[in-house]
Amino acid sequence: MTQQGAVLQGYNNELVKCIEDLCMQKEELNKQIQQAEEEKNKLQHEIQVLSEQLECVCENLDQKVASRNELDKILAETEAAYMKILDSSRTLLNVLKKEVGSLKHMPDLKTN
């Protein structure tokens, strides 16, 4: 019986050691899980902050693009109007040159 008691005590010691090892593994795994959860929360916060920043940048960009488009429209209209002015000025100059040329051929206006 003493021998069986010693064998049983040996089994018990091994069982207790295995349980302790499992508890240590569980504690280590719990630490790793906690670290992973903290990292996850940190990353989620950073994503939220970056998402808000991205939204602001996108809104700002949209406003700037709309302003640029409006400026492009105004610039195109202004350039078109300016080209009409240039064309009208050229036409007026040509008409004026013809009139002055016609006046020079008139006998009363010739200079001596």
JSON list of C-alpha atoms in Angstrom, two decimals:
[
{"chain": "A", "resi": 1, "resn": "MET", "atom": "CA", "xyz": [0.00, 0.00, 0.00]},
{"chain": "A", "resi": 2, "resn": "THR", "atom": "CA", "xyz": [2.80, 2.33, 0.77]},
{"chain": "A", "resi": 3, "resn": "GLN", "atom": "CA", "xyz": [4.11, 1.86, -2.73]},
{"chain": "A", "resi": 4, "resn": "GLN", "atom": "CA", "xyz": [0.66, 2.58, -4.19]},
{"chain": "A", "resi": 5, "resn": "GLY", "atom": "CA", "xyz": [0.42, 5.67, -1.99]},
{"chain": "A", "resi": 6, "resn": "ALA", "atom": "CA", "xyz": [3.79, 6.85, -3.30]},
{"chain": "A", "resi": 7, "resn": "VAL", "atom": "CA", "xyz": [2.67, 6.26, -6.91]},
{"chain": "A", "resi": 8, "resn": "LEU", "atom": "CA", "xyz": [-0.56, 8.11, -6.21]},
{"chain": "A", "resi": 9, "resn": "GLN", "atom": "CA", "xyz": [1.41, 10.95, -4.63]},
{"chain": "A", "resi": 10, "resn": "GLY", "atom": "CA", "xyz": [3.62, 11.08, -7.74]},
{"chain": "A", "resi": 11, "resn": "TYR", "atom": "CA", "xyz": [0.55, 11.30, -9.99]},
{"chain": "A", "resi": 12, "resn": "ASN", "atom": "CA", "xyz": [-0.91, 13.98, -7.75]},
{"chain": "A", "resi": 13, "resn": "ASN", "atom": "CA", "xyz": [2.32, 16.00, -7.90]},
{"chain": "A", "resi": 14, "resn": "GLU", "atom": "CA", "xyz": [2.40, 15.76, -11.71]},
{"chain": "A", "resi": 15, "resn": "LEU", "atom": "CA", "xyz": [-1.27, 16.69, -11.91]},
{"chain": "A", "resi": 16, "resn": "VAL", "atom": "CA", "xyz": [-0.74, 19.73, -9.66]},
{"chain": "A", "resi": 17, "resn": "LYS", "atom": "CA", "xyz": [2.29, 20.75, -11.77]},
{"chain": "A", "resi": 18, "resn": "CYS", "atom": "CA", "xyz": [0.27, 20.41, -15.01]},
{"chain": "A", "resi": 19, "resn": "ILE", "atom": "CA", "xyz": [-2.55, 22.49, -13.49]},
{"chain": "A", "resi": 20, "resn": "GLU", "atom": "CA", "xyz": [-0.05, 25.15, -12.39]},
{"chain": "A", "resi": 21, "resn": "ASP", "atom": "CA", "xyz": [1.51, 25.18, -15.86]},
{"chain": "A", "resi": 22, "resn": "LEU", "atom": "CA", "xyz": [-1.93, 25.59, -17.44]},
{"chain": "A", "resi": 23, "resn": "CYS", "atom": "CA", "xyz": [-2.73, 28.44, -15.01]},
{"chain": "A", "resi": 24, "resn": "MET", "atom": "CA", "xyz": [0.54, 30.16, -15.95]},
{"chain": "A", "resi": 25, "resn": "GLN", "atom": "CA", "xyz": [-0.23, 29.72, -19.64]},
{"chain": "A", "resi": 26, "resn": "LYS", "atom": "CA", "xyz": [-3.69, 31.16, -19.05]},
{"chain": "A", "resi": 27, "resn": "GLU", "atom": "CA", "xyz": [-2.23, 34.18, -17.20]},
{"chain": "A", "resi": 28, "resn": "GLU", "atom": "CA", "xyz": [0.24, 34.79, -20.02]},
{"chain": "A", "resi": 29, "resn": "LEU", "atom": "CA", "xyz": [-2.50, 34.47, -22.60]},
{"chain": "A", "resi": 30, "resn": "ASN", "atom": "CA", "xyz": [-4.67, 36.88, -20.60]},
{"chain": "A", "resi": 31, "resn": "LYS", "atom": "CA", "xyz": [-1.80, 39.42, -20.62]},
{"chain": "A", "resi": 32, "resn": "GLN", "atom": "CA", "xyz": [-1.42, 39.00, -24.38]},
{"chain": "A", "resi": 33, "resn": "ILE", "atom": "CA", "xyz": [-5.18, 39.38, -24.86]},
{"chain": "A", "resi": 34, "resn": "GLN", "atom": "CA", "xyz": [-5.21, 42.54, -22.74]},
{"chain": "A", "resi": 35, "resn": "GLN", "atom": "CA", "xyz": [-2.27, 43.99, -24.71]},
{"chain": "A", "resi": 36, "resn": "ALA", "atom": "CA", "xyz": [-3.98, 43.13, -27.99]},
{"chain": "A", "resi": 37, "resn": "GLU", "atom": "CA", "xyz": [-7.23, 44.75, -26.81]},
{"chain": "A", "resi": 38, "resn": "GLU", "atom": "CA", "xyz": [-5.34, 47.90, -25.77]},
{"chain": "A", "resi": 39, "resn": "GLU", "atom": "CA", "xyz": [-3.60, 48.01, -29.14]},
{"chain": "A", "resi": 40, "resn": "LYS", "atom": "CA", "xyz": [-6.93, 47.46, -30.91]},
{"chain": "A", "resi": 41, "resn": "ASN", "atom": "CA", "xyz": [-8.56, 50.29, -28.94]},
{"chain": "A", "resi": 42, "resn": "LYS", "atom": "CA", "xyz": [-5.60, 52.56, -29.65]},
{"chain": "A", "resi": 43, "resn": "LEU", "atom": "CA", "xyz": [-5.78, 51.80, -33.38]},
{"chain": "A", "resi": 44, "resn": "GLN", "atom": "CA", "xyz": [-9.55, 52.29, -33.45]},
{"chain": "A", "resi": 45, "resn": "HIS", "atom": "CA", "xyz": [-9.09, 55.69, -31.81]},
{"chain": "A", "resi": 46, "resn": "GLU", "atom": "CA", "xyz": [-6.40, 56.62, -34.34]},
{"chain": "A", "resi": 47, "resn": "ILE", "atom": "CA", "xyz": [-8.69, 55.49, -37.17]},
{"chain": "A", "resi": 48, "resn": "GLN", "atom": "CA", "xyz": [-11.49, 57.67, -35.78]},
{"chain": "A", "resi": 49, "resn": "VAL", "atom": "CA", "xyz": [-9.17, 60.68, -35.52]},
{"chain": "A", "resi": 50, "resn": "LEU", "atom": "CA", "xyz": [-7.81, 60.07, -39.03]},
{"chain": "A", "resi": 51, "resn": "SER", "atom": "CA", "xyz": [-11.34, 59.61, -40.40]},
{"chain": "A", "resi": 52, "resn": "GLU", "atom": "CA", "xyz": [-12.37, 62.96, -38.93]},
{"chain": "A", "resi": 53, "resn": "GLN", "atom": "CA", "xyz": [-9.25, 64.60, -40.37]},
{"chain": "A", "resi": 54, "resn": "LEU", "atom": "CA", "xyz": [-9.95, 62.99, -43.75]},
{"chain": "A", "resi": 55, "resn": "GLU", "atom": "CA", "xyz": [-13.52, 64.27, -43.67]},
{"chain": "A", "resi": 56, "resn": "CYS", "atom": "CA", "xyz": [-12.29, 67.82, -42.98]},
{"chain": "A", "resi": 57, "resn": "VAL", "atom": "CA", "xyz": [-9.71, 67.60, -45.76]},
{"chain": "A", "resi": 58, "resn": "CYS", "atom": "CA", "xyz": [-12.32, 66.26, -48.19]},
{"chain": "A", "resi": 59, "resn": "GLU", "atom": "CA", "xyz": [-14.74, 69.06, -47.34]},
{"chain": "A", "resi": 60, "resn": "ASN", "atom": "CA", "xyz": [-11.98, 71.64, -47.74]},
{"chain": "A", "resi": 61, "resn": "LEU", "atom": "CA", "xyz": [-10.94, 70.07, -51.03]},
{"chain": "A", "resi": 62, "resn": "ASP", "atom": "CA", "xyz": [-14.52, 70.07, -52.31]},
{"chain": "A", "resi": 63, "resn": "GLN", "atom": "CA", "xyz": [-14.85, 73.77, -51.47]},
{"chain": "A", "resi": 64, "resn": "LYS", "atom": "CA", "xyz": [-11.57, 74.59, -53.20]},
{"chain": "A", "resi": 65, "resn": "VAL", "atom": "CA", "xyz": [-12.52, 72.60, -56.30]},
{"chain": "A", "resi": 66, "resn": "ALA", "atom": "CA", "xyz": [-15.88, 74.39, -56.44]},
{"chain": "A", "resi": 67, "resn": "SER", "atom": "CA", "xyz": [-14.12, 77.74, -56.10]},
{"chain": "A", "resi": 68, "resn": "ARG", "atom": "CA", "xyz": [-11.65, 76.81, -58.81]},
{"chain": "A", "resi": 69, "resn": "ASN", "atom": "CA", "xyz": [-14.48, 75.73, -61.11]},
{"chain": "A", "resi": 70, "resn": "GLU", "atom": "CA", "xyz": [-16.23, 79.05, -60.51]},
{"chain": "A", "resi": 71, "resn": "LEU", "atom": "CA", "xyz": [-12.99, 80.91, -61.24]},
{"chain": "A", "resi": 72, "resn": "ASP", "atom": "CA", "xyz": [-12.51, 78.87, -64.41]},
{"chain": "A", "resi": 73, "resn": "LYS", "atom": "CA", "xyz": [-16.02, 79.86, -65.52]},
{"chain": "A", "resi": 74, "resn": "ILE", "atom": "CA", "xyz": [-15.45, 83.54, -64.74]},
{"chain": "A", "resi": 75, "resn": "LEU", "atom": "CA", "xyz": [-12.05, 83.46, -66.44]},
{"chain": "A", "resi": 76, "resn": "ALA", "atom": "CA", "xyz": [-13.48, 81.83, -69.58]},
{"chain": "A", "resi": 77, "resn": "GLU", "atom": "CA", "xyz": [-16.31, 84.38, -69.74]},
{"chain": "A", "resi": 78, "resn": "THR", "atom": "CA", "xyz": [-13.86, 87.25, -69.19]},
{"chain": "A", "resi": 79, "resn": "GLU", "atom": "CA", "xyz": [-11.47, 85.96, -71.84]},
{"chain": "A", "resi": 80, "resn": "ALA", "atom": "CA", "xyz": [-14.34, 85.57, -74.31]},
{"chain": "A", "resi": 81, "resn": "ALA", "atom": "CA", "xyz": [-15.53, 89.11, -73.60]},
{"chain": "A", "resi": 82, "resn": "TYR", "atom": "CA", "xyz": [-11.98, 90.42, -73.93]},
{"chain": "A", "resi": 83, "resn": "MET", "atom": "CA", "xyz": [-11.58, 88.67, -77.27]},
{"chain": "A", "resi": 84, "resn": "LYS", "atom": "CA", "xyz": [-14.81, 90.36, -78.43]},
{"chain": "A", "resi": 85, "resn": "ILE", "atom": "CA", "xyz": [-13.39, 93.71, -77.31]},
{"chain": "A", "resi": 86, "resn": "LEU", "atom": "CA", "xyz": [-10.16, 93.03, -79.20]},
{"chain": "A", "resi": 87, "resn": "ASP", "atom": "CA", "xyz": [-12.09, 92.01, -82.29]},
{"chain": "A", "resi": 88, "resn": "SER", "atom": "CA", "xyz": [-14.29, 95.11, -82.04]},
{"chain": "A", "resi": 89, "resn": "SER", "atom": "CA", "xyz": [-11.21, 97.29, -81.52]},
{"chain": "A", "resi": 90, "resn": "ARG", "atom": "CA", "xyz": [-9.56, 95.77, -84.60]},
{"chain": "A", "resi": 91, "resn": "THR", "atom": "CA", "xyz": [-12.72, 96.30, -86.62]},
{"chain": "A", "resi": 92, "resn": "LEU", "atom": "CA", "xyz": [-13.01, 99.88, -85.37]},
{"chain": "A", "resi": 93, "resn": "LEU", "atom": "CA", "xyz": [-9.36, 100.55, -86.19]},
{"chain": "A", "resi": 94, "resn": "ASN", "atom": "CA", "xyz": [-9.81, 99.16, -89.72]},
{"chain": "A", "resi": 95, "resn": "VAL", "atom": "CA", "xyz": [-12.92, 101.27, -90.26]},
{"chain": "A", "resi": 96, "resn": "LEU", "atom": "CA", "xyz": [-11.15, 104.34, -88.92]},
{"chain": "A", "resi": 97, "resn": "LYS", "atom": "CA", "xyz": [-8.14, 103.74, -91.17]},
{"chain": "A", "resi": 98, "resn": "LYS", "atom": "CA", "xyz": [-10.45, 103.45, -94.19]},
{"chain": "A", "resi": 99, "resn": "GLU", "atom": "CA", "xyz": [-12.25, 106.66, -93.23]},
{"chain": "A", "resi": 100, "resn": "VAL", "atom": "CA", "xyz": [-8.97, 108.51, -92.72]},
{"chain": "A", "resi": 101, "resn": "GLY", "atom": "CA", "xyz": [-7.75, 107.11, -96.02]},
{"chain": "A", "resi": 102, "resn": "SER", "atom": "CA", "xyz": [-10.93, 108.28, -97.71]},
{"chain": "A", "resi": 103, "resn": "LEU", "atom": "CA", "xyz": [-10.55, 111.72, -96.18]},
{"chain": "A", "resi": 104, "resn": "LYS", "atom": "CA", "xyz": [-7.00, 112.03, -97.51]},
{"chain": "A", "resi": 105, "resn": "HIS", "atom": "CA", "xyz": [-8.31, 111.49, -101.03]},
{"chain": "A", "resi": 106, "resn": "MET", "atom": "CA", "xyz": [-10.75, 114.33, -100.72]},
{"chain": "A", "resi": 107, "resn": "PRO", "atom": "CA", "xyz": [-9.36, 117.52, -102.31]},
{"chain": "A", "resi": 108, "resn": "ASP", "atom": "CA", "xyz": [-10.53, 119.87, -99.54]},
{"chain": "A", "resi": 109, "resn": "LEU", "atom": "CA", "xyz": [-8.65, 118.11, -96.76]},
{"chain": "A", "resi": 110, "resn": "LYS", "atom": "CA", "xyz": [-5.27, 117.66, -98.39]},
{"chain": "A", "resi": 111, "resn": "THR", "atom": "CA", "xyz": [-2.51, 119.44, -96.59]},
{"chain": "A", "resi": 112, "resn": "ASN", "atom": "CA", "xyz": [-0.06, 121.64, -98.42]}
]
